[in-house]
mmCIF file of C-alpha atoms in Angstrom:
data_model
loop_
_atom_site.group_PDB
_atom_site.id
_atom_site.type_symbol
_atom_site.label_atom_id
_atom_site.label_comp_id
_atom_site.label_asym_id
_atom_site.label_seq_id
_atom_site.Cartn_x
_atom_site.Cartn_y
_atom_site.Cartn_z
ATOM 1 C CA UNK A 30 -65.203 94.142 -13.929
ATOM 2 C CA UNK A 31 -62.909 91.663 -12.926
ATOM 3 C CA UNK A 32 -61.968 93.297 -9.804
ATOM 4 C CA UNK A 33 -65.011 95.104 -9.153
ATOM 5 C CA UNK A 34 -67.183 94.654 -5.788
ATOM 6 C CA UNK A 35 -69.729 96.718 -6.239
ATOM 7 C CA UNK A 36 -71.314 97.281 -9.717
ATOM 8 C CA UNK A 37 -74.287 99.613 -10.689
ATOM 9 C CA UNK A 38 -76.134 99.239 -13.570
ATOM 10 C CA UNK A 39 -79.187 101.244 -14.542
ATOM 11 C CA UNK A 40 -83.059 99.758 -15.467
ATOM 12 C CA UNK A 41 -83.106 100.076 -19.134
ATOM 13 C CA UNK A 42 -86.278 101.951 -20.583
ATOM 14 C CA UNK A 43 -87.319 103.502 -23.899
ATOM 15 C CA UNK A 44 -85.158 101.459 -26.145
ATOM 16 C CA UNK A 45 -82.144 101.832 -24.218
ATOM 17 C CA UNK A 46 -79.585 98.799 -24.113
ATOM 18 C CA UNK A 47 -80.821 96.251 -21.915
ATOM 19 C CA UNK A 48 -78.226 95.449 -18.812
ATOM 20 C CA UNK A 49 -79.297 92.221 -18.047
ATOM 21 C CA UNK A 50 -76.309 90.433 -19.590
ATOM 22 C CA UNK A 51 -74.086 92.806 -17.279
ATOM 23 C CA UNK A 52 -76.283 91.581 -14.412
ATOM 24 C CA UNK A 53 -76.132 88.110 -15.149
ATOM 25 C CA UNK A 54 -72.408 88.023 -15.624
ATOM 26 C CA UNK A 55 -71.752 90.070 -12.338
ATOM 27 C CA UNK A 56 -74.313 87.663 -10.331
ATOM 28 C CA UNK A 57 -72.147 84.624 -11.644
ATOM 29 C CA UNK A 58 -69.007 86.342 -10.149
ATOM 30 C CA UNK A 59 -70.843 86.942 -6.955
ATOM 31 C CA UNK A 60 -70.405 90.836 -7.466
ATOM 32 C CA UNK A 61 -72.867 93.059 -5.253
ATOM 33 C CA UNK A 62 -75.159 94.596 -7.897
ATOM 34 C CA UNK A 63 -77.129 98.042 -7.254
ATOM 35 C CA UNK A 64 -79.657 100.162 -9.337
ATOM 36 C CA UNK A 65 -80.262 103.858 -9.198
ATOM 37 C CA UNK A 66 -83.182 105.198 -6.940
ATOM 38 C CA UNK A 67 -84.237 108.982 -7.372
ATOM 39 C CA UNK A 68 -83.233 110.646 -4.160
ATOM 40 C CA UNK A 69 -84.366 114.435 -4.624
ATOM 41 C CA UNK A 70 -81.816 115.831 -7.435
ATOM 42 C CA UNK A 71 -79.475 112.936 -6.857
ATOM 43 C CA UNK A 72 -79.376 109.309 -7.106
ATOM 44 C CA UNK A 73 -78.652 106.615 -4.120
ATOM 45 C CA UNK A 74 -77.755 102.717 -5.287
ATOM 46 C CA UNK A 75 -80.078 99.987 -4.108
ATOM 47 C CA UNK A 76 -79.078 96.465 -3.884
ATOM 48 C CA UNK A 77 -80.510 94.360 -6.707
ATOM 49 C CA UNK A 78 -80.772 90.490 -6.840
ATOM 50 C CA UNK A 79 -82.951 88.210 -8.539
ATOM 51 C CA UNK A 80 -85.409 88.527 -5.896
ATOM 52 C CA UNK A 81 -85.663 92.175 -6.004
ATOM 53 C CA UNK A 82 -88.970 93.861 -6.296
ATOM 54 C CA UNK A 83 -89.123 96.886 -8.433
ATOM 55 C CA UNK A 84 -91.849 99.592 -8.942
ATOM 56 C CA UNK A 85 -91.971 102.545 -11.581
ATOM 57 C CA UNK A 86 -90.537 105.941 -10.529
ATOM 58 C CA UNK A 87 -91.958 109.310 -11.631
ATOM 59 C CA UNK A 88 -90.305 109.041 -14.743
ATOM 60 C CA UNK A 89 -91.654 105.564 -15.636
ATOM 61 C CA UNK A 90 -88.566 103.986 -14.861
ATOM 62 C CA UNK A 91 -88.173 101.131 -12.864
ATOM 63 C CA UNK A 92 -86.679 101.279 -9.324
ATOM 64 C CA UNK A 93 -85.893 98.544 -6.884
ATOM 65 C CA UNK A 94 -88.335 98.259 -3.988
ATOM 66 C CA UNK A 95 -85.623 99.138 -0.979
ATOM 67 C CA UNK A 96 -84.766 100.002 2.564
ATOM 68 C CA UNK A 97 -82.291 102.948 3.088
ATOM 69 C CA UNK A 98 -80.071 101.113 5.376
ATOM 70 C CA UNK A 99 -78.980 98.828 2.501
ATOM 71 C CA UNK A 100 -78.572 101.544 0.019
ATOM 72 C CA UNK A 101 -75.089 103.041 -1.018
ATOM 73 C CA UNK A 102 -73.739 106.232 -2.226
ATOM 74 C CA UNK A 103 -72.227 106.877 -5.716
ATOM 75 C CA UNK A 104 -68.808 107.160 -4.067
ATOM 76 C CA UNK A 105 -69.006 103.734 -3.091
ATOM 77 C CA UNK A 106 -69.532 101.779 -6.430
ATOM 78 C CA UNK A 107 -66.410 100.263 -8.401
ATOM 79 C CA UNK A 108 -68.200 100.635 -11.563
ATOM 80 C CA UNK A 109 -71.180 102.419 -12.690
ATOM 81 C CA UNK A 110 -73.020 101.402 -16.118
ATOM 82 C CA UNK A 111 -74.846 104.797 -17.437
ATOM 83 C CA UNK A 112 -77.695 105.454 -20.025
ATOM 84 C CA UNK A 113 -77.105 107.732 -22.476
ATOM 85 C CA UNK A 114 -78.696 109.568 -25.587
ATOM 86 C CA UNK A 115 -75.438 110.496 -27.341
ATOM 87 C CA UNK A 116 -71.773 110.107 -26.600
ATOM 88 C CA UNK A 117 -68.662 111.742 -28.398
ATOM 89 C CA UNK A 118 -64.820 110.586 -28.510
ATOM 90 C CA UNK A 119 -63.963 112.574 -25.044
ATOM 91 C CA UNK A 120 -66.279 110.668 -23.317
ATOM 92 C CA UNK A 121 -69.096 113.356 -22.855
ATOM 93 C CA UNK A 122 -72.216 112.285 -22.548
ATOM 94 C CA UNK A 123 -75.791 113.542 -23.386
ATOM 95 C CA UNK A 124 -78.236 112.179 -20.938
ATOM 96 C CA UNK A 125 -82.189 112.384 -20.643
ATOM 97 C CA UNK A 126 -81.616 116.151 -19.056
ATOM 98 C CA UNK A 127 -82.358 115.527 -15.509
ATOM 99 C CA UNK A 128 -78.730 116.009 -14.458
ATOM 100 C CA UNK A 129 -79.144 113.259 -12.045
ATOM 101 C CA UNK A 130 -75.750 111.138 -13.060
ATOM 102 C CA UNK A 131 -74.035 114.524 -13.313
ATOM 103 C CA UNK A 132 -75.066 115.582 -9.630
ATOM 104 C CA UNK A 133 -74.612 112.418 -8.344
ATOM 105 C CA UNK A 134 -70.764 111.829 -9.506
ATOM 106 C CA UNK A 135 -69.912 115.331 -9.323
ATOM 107 C CA UNK A 136 -67.390 114.528 -6.654
ATOM 108 C CA UNK A 137 -65.561 112.295 -9.119
ATOM 109 C CA UNK A 138 -64.245 116.038 -11.067
ATOM 110 C CA UNK A 139 -62.316 116.804 -7.965
ATOM 111 C CA UNK A 140 -60.404 113.446 -7.478
ATOM 112 C CA UNK A 141 -56.746 113.654 -8.373
ATOM 113 C CA UNK A 142 -55.693 109.977 -8.182
ATOM 114 C CA UNK A 143 -58.746 107.881 -7.977
ATOM 115 C CA UNK A 144 -60.792 106.698 -10.938
ATOM 116 C CA UNK A 145 -63.319 105.226 -8.767
ATOM 117 C CA UNK A 146 -66.134 104.627 -9.813
ATOM 118 C CA UNK A 147 -65.620 103.876 -13.431
ATOM 119 C CA UNK A 148 -68.279 105.392 -15.399
ATOM 120 C CA UNK A 149 -68.502 103.284 -18.329
ATOM 121 C CA UNK A 150 -71.574 104.072 -21.020
ATOM 122 C CA UNK A 151 -73.367 101.385 -23.131
ATOM 123 C CA UNK A 152 -75.178 102.453 -26.227
ATOM 124 C CA UNK A 153 -75.633 101.813 -29.927
ATOM 125 C CA UNK A 154 -72.865 102.882 -32.011
ATOM 126 C CA UNK A 155 -75.362 105.094 -33.760
ATOM 127 C CA UNK A 156 -75.438 107.014 -30.801
ATOM 128 C CA UNK A 157 -72.102 108.178 -31.242
ATOM 129 C CA UNK A 158 -71.707 111.916 -32.483
ATOM 130 C CA UNK A 159 -68.435 114.066 -33.728
ATOM 131 C CA UNK A 160 -68.684 116.422 -30.667
ATOM 132 C CA UNK A 161 -70.950 117.430 -27.633
ATOM 133 C CA UNK A 162 -70.727 120.933 -26.020
ATOM 134 C CA UNK A 163 -69.965 120.128 -22.610
ATOM 135 C CA UNK A 164 -71.085 122.297 -19.715
ATOM 136 C CA UNK A 165 -68.593 122.913 -16.794
ATOM 137 C CA UNK A 166 -71.191 120.366 -14.366
ATOM 138 C CA UNK A 167 -70.801 117.617 -16.956
ATOM 139 C CA UNK A 168 -69.212 114.227 -15.600
ATOM 140 C CA UNK A 169 -67.219 112.564 -18.339
ATOM 141 C CA UNK A 170 -67.342 108.831 -18.698
ATOM 142 C CA UNK A 171 -64.366 106.600 -18.580
ATOM 143 C CA UNK A 172 -65.322 104.539 -21.281
ATOM 144 C CA UNK A 173 -68.228 103.527 -23.816
ATOM 145 C CA UNK A 174 -69.284 100.043 -24.958
ATOM 146 C CA UNK A 175 -71.357 99.738 -28.290
ATOM 147 C CA UNK A 176 -72.764 97.043 -29.898
ATOM 148 C CA UNK A 177 -69.572 97.464 -32.447
ATOM 149 C CA UNK A 178 -66.975 99.005 -30.378
ATOM 150 C CA UNK A 179 -65.492 100.361 -27.557
ATOM 151 C CA UNK A 180 -64.526 104.157 -26.862
ATOM 152 C CA UNK A 181 -62.098 105.199 -24.073
ATOM 153 C CA UNK A 182 -59.861 103.438 -21.586
ATOM 154 C CA UNK A 183 -60.500 102.094 -18.193
#
């Protein structure tokens, strides 16, 4: 986070960890912040600041009201805070089943050197499971931070 210039968070819903503290810290550090918006079967990321208005999408998750010209693609982010339902020690993640994050960050599976963007899950520690069955299209997280511990490495 200290070297990041562009950080994306998710808009929490349904008992997910609230990203507001991460957002406030990023704003204090003058980091450009973004939130995901559904764009077909993938995500694009719209700027997020204190004045940003939001509206619920088809899944009732808040999204910034945006202009396409200000949005960025996933490959232009430095750090992405990712929601999850469950995770394992290998960085496998179970999401809500839409596949939006996996499709949006599929390009990271083919990179040899770059670890950008860093994909960091945030969760409650009770969401950790022994193992998740990873499908070929699943994109692993670099790390997961819970209310009790950190897993993985950045």
